CSV table of C-alpha atoms and ligand atoms in Angstrom, one decimal:
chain,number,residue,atom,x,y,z
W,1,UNK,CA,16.5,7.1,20.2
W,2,UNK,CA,13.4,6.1,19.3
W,3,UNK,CA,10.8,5.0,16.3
W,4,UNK,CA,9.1,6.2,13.7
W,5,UNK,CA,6.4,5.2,11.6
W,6,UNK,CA,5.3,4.9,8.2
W,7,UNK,CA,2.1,4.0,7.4
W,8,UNK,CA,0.7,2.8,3.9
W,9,UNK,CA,-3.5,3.0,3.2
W,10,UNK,CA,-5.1,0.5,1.3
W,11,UNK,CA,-8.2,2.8,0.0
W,12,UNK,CA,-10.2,-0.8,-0.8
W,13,UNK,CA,-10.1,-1.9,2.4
W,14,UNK,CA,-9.4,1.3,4.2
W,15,UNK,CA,-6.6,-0.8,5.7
W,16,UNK,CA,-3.6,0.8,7.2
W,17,UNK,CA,0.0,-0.8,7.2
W,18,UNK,CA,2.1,0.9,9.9
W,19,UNK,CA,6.2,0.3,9.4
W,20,UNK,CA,7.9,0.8,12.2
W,21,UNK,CA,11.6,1.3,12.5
W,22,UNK,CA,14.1,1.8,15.1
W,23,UNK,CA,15.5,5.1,14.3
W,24,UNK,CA,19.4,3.9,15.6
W,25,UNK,CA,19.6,0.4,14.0
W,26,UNK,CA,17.7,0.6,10.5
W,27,UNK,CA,15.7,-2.6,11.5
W,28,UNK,CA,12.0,-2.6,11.0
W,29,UNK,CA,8.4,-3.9,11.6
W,30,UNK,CA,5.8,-4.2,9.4
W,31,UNK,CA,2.3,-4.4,11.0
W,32,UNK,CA,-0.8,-5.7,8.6
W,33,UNK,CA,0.5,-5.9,4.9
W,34,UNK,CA,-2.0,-6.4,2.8
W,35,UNK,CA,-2.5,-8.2,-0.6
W,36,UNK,CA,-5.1,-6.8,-2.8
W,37,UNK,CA,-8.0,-8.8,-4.3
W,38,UNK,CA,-10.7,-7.6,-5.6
W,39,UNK,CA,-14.1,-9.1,-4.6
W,40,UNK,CA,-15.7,-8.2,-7.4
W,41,UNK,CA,-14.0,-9.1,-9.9
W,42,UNK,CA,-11.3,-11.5,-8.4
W,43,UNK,CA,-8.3,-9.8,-9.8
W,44,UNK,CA,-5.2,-9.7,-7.0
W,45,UNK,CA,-2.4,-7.0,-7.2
W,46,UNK,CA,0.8,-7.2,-5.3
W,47,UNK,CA,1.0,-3.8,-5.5
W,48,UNK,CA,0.4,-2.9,-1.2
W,49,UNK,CA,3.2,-5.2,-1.0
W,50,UNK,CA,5.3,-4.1,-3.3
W,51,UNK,CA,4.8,0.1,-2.3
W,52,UNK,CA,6.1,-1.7,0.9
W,53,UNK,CA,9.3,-3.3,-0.2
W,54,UNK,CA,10.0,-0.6,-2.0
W,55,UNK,CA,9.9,1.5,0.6
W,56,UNK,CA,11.8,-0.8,3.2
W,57,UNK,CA,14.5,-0.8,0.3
W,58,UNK,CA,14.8,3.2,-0.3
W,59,UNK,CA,15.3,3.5,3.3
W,60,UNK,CA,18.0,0.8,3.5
W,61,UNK,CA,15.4,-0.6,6.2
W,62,UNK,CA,15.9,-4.4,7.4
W,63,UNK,CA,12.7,-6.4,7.9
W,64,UNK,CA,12.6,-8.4,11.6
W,65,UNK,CA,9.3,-9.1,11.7
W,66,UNK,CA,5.9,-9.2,10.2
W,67,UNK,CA,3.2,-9.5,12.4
W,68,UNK,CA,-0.3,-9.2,11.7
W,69,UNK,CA,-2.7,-8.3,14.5
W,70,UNK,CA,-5.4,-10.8,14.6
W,71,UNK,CA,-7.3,-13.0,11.4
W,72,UNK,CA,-8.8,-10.5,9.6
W,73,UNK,CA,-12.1,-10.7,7.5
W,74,UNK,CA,-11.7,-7.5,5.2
W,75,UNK,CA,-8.6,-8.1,3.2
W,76,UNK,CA,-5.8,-11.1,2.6
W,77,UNK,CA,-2.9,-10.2,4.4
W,78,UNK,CA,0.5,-9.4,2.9
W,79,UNK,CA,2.3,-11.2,5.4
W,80,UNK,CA,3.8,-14.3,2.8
W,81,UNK,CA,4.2,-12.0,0.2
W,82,UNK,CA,6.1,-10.0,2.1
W,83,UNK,CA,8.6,-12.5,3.5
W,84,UNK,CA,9.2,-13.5,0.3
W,85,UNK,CA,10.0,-10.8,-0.6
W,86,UNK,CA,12.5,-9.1,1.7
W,87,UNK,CA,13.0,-11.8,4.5
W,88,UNK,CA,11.5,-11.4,8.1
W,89,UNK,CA,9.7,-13.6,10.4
W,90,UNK,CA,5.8,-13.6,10.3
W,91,UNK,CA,3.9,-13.5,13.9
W,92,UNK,CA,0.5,-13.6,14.8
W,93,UNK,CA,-1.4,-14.4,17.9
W,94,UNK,CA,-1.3,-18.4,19.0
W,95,UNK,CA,-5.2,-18.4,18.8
W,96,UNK,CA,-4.7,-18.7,15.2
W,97,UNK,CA,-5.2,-22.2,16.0
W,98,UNK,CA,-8.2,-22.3,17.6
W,99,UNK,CA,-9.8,-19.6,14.2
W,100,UNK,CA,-8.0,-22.2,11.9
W,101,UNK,CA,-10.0,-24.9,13.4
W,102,UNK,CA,-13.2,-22.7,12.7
W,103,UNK,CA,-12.3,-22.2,9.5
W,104,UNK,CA,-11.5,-25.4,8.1
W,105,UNK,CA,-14.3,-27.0,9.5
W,106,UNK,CA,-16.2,-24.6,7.2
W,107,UNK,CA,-14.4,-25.0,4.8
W,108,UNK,CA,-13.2,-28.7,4.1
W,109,UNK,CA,-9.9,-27.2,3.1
W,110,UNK,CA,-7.0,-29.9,1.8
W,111,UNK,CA,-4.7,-27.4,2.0
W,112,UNK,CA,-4.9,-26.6,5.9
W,113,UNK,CA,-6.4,-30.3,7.0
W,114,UNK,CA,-4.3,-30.3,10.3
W,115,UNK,CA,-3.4,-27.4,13.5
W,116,UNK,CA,0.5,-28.0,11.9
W,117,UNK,CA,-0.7,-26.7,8.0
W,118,UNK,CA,-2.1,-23.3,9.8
W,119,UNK,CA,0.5,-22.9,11.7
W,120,UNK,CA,3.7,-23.6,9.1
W,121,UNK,CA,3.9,-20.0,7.2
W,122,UNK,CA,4.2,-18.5,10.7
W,123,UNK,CA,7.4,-18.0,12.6
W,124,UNK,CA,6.6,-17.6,16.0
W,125,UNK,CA,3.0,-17.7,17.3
W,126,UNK,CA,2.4,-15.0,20.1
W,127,UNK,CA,1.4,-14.7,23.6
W,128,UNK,CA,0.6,-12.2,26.3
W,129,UNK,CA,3.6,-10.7,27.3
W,130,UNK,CA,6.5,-12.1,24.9
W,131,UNK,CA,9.3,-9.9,24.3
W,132,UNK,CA,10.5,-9.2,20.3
W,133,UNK,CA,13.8,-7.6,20.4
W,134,UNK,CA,14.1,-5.3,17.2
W,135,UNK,CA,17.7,-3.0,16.6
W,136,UNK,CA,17.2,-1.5,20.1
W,137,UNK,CA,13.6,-1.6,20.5
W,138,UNK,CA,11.3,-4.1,22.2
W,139,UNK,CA,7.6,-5.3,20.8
W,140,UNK,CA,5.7,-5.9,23.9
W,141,UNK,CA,3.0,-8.3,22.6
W,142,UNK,CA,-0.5,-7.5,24.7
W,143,UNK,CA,-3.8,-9.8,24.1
W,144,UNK,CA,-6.6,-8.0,23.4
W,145,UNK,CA,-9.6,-9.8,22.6
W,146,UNK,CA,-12.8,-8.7,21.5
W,147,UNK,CA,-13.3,-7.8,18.2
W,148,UNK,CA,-11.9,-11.4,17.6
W,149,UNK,CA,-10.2,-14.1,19.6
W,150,UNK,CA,-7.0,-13.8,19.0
W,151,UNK,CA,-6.4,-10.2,18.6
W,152,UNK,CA,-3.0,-9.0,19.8
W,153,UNK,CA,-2.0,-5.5,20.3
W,154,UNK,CA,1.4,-4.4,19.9
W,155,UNK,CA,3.2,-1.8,22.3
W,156,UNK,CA,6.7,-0.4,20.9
W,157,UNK,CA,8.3,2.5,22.4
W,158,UNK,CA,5.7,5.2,23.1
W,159,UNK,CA,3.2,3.9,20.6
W,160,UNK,CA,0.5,0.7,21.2
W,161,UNK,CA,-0.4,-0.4,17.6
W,162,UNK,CA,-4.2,-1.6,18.0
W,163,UNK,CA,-5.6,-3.0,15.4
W,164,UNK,CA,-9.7,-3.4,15.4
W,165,UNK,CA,-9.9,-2.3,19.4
W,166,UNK,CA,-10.1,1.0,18.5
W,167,UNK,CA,-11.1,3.2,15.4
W,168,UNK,CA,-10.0,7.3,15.2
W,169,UNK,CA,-12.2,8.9,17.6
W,170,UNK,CA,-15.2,9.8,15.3
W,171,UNK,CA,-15.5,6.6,14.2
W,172,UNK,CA,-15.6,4.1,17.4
W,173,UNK,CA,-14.6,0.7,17.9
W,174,UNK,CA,-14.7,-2.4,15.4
W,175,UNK,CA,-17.3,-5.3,15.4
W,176,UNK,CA,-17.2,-8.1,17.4
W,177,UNK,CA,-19.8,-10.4,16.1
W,178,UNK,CA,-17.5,-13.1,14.4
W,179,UNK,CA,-14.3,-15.3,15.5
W,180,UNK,CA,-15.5,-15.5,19.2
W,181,UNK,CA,-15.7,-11.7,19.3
W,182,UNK,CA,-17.3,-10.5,23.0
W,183,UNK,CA,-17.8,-6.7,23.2
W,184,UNK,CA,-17.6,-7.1,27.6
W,185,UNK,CA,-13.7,-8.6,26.1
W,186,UNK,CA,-13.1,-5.6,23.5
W,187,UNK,CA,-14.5,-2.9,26.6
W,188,UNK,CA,-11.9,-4.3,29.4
W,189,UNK,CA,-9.0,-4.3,26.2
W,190,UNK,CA,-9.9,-0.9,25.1
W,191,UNK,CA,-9.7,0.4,29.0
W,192,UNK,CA,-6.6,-1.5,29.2
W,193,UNK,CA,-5.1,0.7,26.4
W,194,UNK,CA,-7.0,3.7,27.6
W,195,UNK,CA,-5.2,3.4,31.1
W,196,UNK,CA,-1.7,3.9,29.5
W,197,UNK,CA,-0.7,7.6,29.9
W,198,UNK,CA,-2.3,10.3,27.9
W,199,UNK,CA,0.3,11.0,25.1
W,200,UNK,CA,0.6,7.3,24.3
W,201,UNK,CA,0.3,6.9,20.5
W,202,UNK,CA,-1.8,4.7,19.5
W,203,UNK,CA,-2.1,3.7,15.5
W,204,UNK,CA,-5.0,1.8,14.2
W,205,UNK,CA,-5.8,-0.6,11.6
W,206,UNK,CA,-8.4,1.2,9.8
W,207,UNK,CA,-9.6,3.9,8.5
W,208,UNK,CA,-12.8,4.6,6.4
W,209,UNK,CA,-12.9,8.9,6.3
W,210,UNK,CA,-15.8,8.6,8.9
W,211,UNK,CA,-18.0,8.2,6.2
W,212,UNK,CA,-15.7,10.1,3.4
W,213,UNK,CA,-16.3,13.4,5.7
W,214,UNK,CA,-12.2,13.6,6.4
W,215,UNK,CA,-9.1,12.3,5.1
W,216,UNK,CA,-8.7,9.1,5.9
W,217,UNK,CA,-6.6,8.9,9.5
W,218,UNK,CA,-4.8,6.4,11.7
W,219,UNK,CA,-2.7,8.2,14.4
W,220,UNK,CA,-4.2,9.1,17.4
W,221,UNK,CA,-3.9,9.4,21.4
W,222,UNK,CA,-4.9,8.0,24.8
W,223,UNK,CA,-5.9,11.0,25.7
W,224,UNK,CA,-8.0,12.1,22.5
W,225,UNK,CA,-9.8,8.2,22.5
W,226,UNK,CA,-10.5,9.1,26.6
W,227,UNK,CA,-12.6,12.4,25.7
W,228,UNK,CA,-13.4,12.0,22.1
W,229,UNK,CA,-14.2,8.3,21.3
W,230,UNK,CA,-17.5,8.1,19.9
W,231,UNK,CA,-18.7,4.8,21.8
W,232,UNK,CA,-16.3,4.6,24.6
W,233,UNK,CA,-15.2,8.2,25.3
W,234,UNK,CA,-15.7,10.5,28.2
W,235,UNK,CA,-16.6,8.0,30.7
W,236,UNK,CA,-19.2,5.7,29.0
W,237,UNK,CA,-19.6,2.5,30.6
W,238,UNK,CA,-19.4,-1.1,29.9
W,239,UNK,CA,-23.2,-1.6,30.0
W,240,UNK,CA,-24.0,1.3,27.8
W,241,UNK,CA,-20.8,-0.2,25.4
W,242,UNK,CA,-21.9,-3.1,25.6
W,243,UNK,CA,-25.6,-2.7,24.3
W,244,UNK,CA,-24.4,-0.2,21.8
W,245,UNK,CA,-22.2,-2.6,20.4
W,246,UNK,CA,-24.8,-5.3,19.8
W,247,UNK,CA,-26.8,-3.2,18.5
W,248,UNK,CA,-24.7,-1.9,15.8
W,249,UNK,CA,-23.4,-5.1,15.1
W,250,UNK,CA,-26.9,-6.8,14.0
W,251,UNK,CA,-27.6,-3.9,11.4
W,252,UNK,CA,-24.0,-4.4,9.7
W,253,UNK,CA,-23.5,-6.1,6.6
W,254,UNK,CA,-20.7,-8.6,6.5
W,255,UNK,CA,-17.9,-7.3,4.7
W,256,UNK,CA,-16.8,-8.4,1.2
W,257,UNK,CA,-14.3,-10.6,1.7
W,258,UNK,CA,-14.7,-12.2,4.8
W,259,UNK,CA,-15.6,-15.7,2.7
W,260,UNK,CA,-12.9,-15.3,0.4
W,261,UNK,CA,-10.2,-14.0,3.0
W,262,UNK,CA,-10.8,-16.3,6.0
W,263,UNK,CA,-9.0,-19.7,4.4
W,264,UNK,CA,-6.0,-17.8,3.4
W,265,UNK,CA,-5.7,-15.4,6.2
W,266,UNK,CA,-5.4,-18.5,8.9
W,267,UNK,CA,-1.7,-19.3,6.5
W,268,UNK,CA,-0.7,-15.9,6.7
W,269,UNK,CA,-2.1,-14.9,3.5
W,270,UNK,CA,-1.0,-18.1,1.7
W,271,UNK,CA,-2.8,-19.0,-1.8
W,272,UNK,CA,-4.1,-22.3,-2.8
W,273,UNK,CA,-1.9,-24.5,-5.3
W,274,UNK,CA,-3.5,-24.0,-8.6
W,275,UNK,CA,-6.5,-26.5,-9.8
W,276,UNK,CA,-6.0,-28.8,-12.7
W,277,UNK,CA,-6.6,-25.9,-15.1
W,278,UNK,CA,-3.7,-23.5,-13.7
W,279,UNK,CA,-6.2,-21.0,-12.1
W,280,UNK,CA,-6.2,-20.3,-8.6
W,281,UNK,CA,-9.6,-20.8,-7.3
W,282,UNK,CA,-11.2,-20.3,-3.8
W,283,UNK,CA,-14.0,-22.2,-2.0
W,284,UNK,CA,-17.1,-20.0,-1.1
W,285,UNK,CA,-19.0,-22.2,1.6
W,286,UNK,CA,-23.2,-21.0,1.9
W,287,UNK,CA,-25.6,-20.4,4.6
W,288,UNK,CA,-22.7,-20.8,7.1
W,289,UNK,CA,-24.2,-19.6,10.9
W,290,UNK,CA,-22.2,-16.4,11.7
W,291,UNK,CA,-21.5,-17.8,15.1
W,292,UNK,CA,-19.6,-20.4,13.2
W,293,UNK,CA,-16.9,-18.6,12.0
M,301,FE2,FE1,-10.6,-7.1,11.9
């Protein structure tokens, strides 16, 4: 028996959750749950979390594991929330150390001062090639840097969960000009994915409507990304990627909450304690070097 999936869209961040559940067991995976803030006006909403829990609880679904695929820089992941919420053990990519390190030199932050404050709200940090049992399916964890450093992909069943690799096929691949990103690392990750067999489902992280042209999408194929992929389809190389990717990159802006989101995504989405006044408040560093975090 296998999987299926159930995917929840964040239309601010044109983030998609996927959760996955073993079809036999009931258990289930939730891969990138977001929490909601608003950059403009600083209001947060639990409300991607909770269309979540409420959905893992309809379904009598039981939550093994939360894993998010890499630090991200557009919205605060859901991954504490979550937990809270409905139990599970949060995973991420054991680079989150080296990011956290980034970050808090940026930042000055009290509340993650030391490698063992990042990594406490997580569960298990991940490597290439651990196992996660789930019901009676496996999570084959695959590293695939590029867009950042410690990007994982996860493979379950017929389907390789991507993250930022790979967009839908009219809208490319993701940045990779913060966190370490290399677009020579993102071309040998995406080919890596790419070499699986041509019915392989592959689910990505986001979706923006290509421009509000379409609906916005997030399941795909090998075999559609191999002929159809607007920067590394139908047999364009790694130089021609490579360039095209740089190129793009110095003519984006930086999204919204990358300043706000980068301190709380290194604790697995984790707020500050409140300041003497009972607000919540987060640090906004300037002029910071993009290289730097
Ligand atoms: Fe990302």
């Amino acid at each position: 028996m296998g999987i299926d999936v159930h995917t929840f869209h964040d239309v601010r961040s044109g983030t998609a959750t996927h959760v996955v559940s073993c079809r036999t067991s009931g258990s289930c995976v939730v891969i990138d749950p977001v929490f909601d803030l608003d950059p403009k006006s600083g209001r947060t909403s639990r409300a991607p979390v909770d269309a979540v829990v409420e959905f893992i609880q309809a379904e009598n679904l039981r939550l093994e594991w939360i894993l998010d695929t890499h630090v991200h820089h557009d919205h605060v992941s859901g991954a504490i929330a979550l937990r809270e919420a409905v139990g599970g053990r949060i995973g991420i990519g054991r680079l989150v150390i080296e990011v956290g390190a980034a970050v808090r030199d940026v930042y000055a932050l009290p509340d993650a001062a030391t490698d063992e404050a990042v990594v406490d709200p997580f569960d298990r940090l991940l490597d290439e090639g651990d196992r996660l049992p789930f019901g009676e399916q496996t999570i084959e964890v695959w590293a695939t840097p590029g867009h950042t450093v410690d990007h994982l992909s996860y493979r379950i069943g017929n389907a390789i969960f991507v993250g930022d690799t790979l967009f839908m096929p009219d809208s490319g691949t993701a940045r990779c000009d913060f966190h370490r990103g290399d677009a020579r690392r993102l071309y040998a990750s995406i080919h890596r994915i790419l070499a699986e067999p041509e019915e392989t489902r592959l689910f990505v992280c986001h979706d923006y409507g290509a421009d509000g042209s379409r609906p916005p999408a997030w399941e795909t194929t090998v075999g559609a990304q191999r002929t159809d992929n607007i920067h590394v389809g139908d047999g364009c190389g790694e130089e021609a990627f490579v360039a095209l990717r740089r190129e793009r990159d110095e003519g984006l802006d930086m999204p919204a909450l990358l300043l706000a989101s980068l301190p709380l995504n290194i604790v697995a989405g984790r707020f500050p304690s409140p300041a003497a006044n009972g607000r919540v408040i987060l640090a906004m560093p300037l002029d910071v070097p993009g290289h730097a975090i």
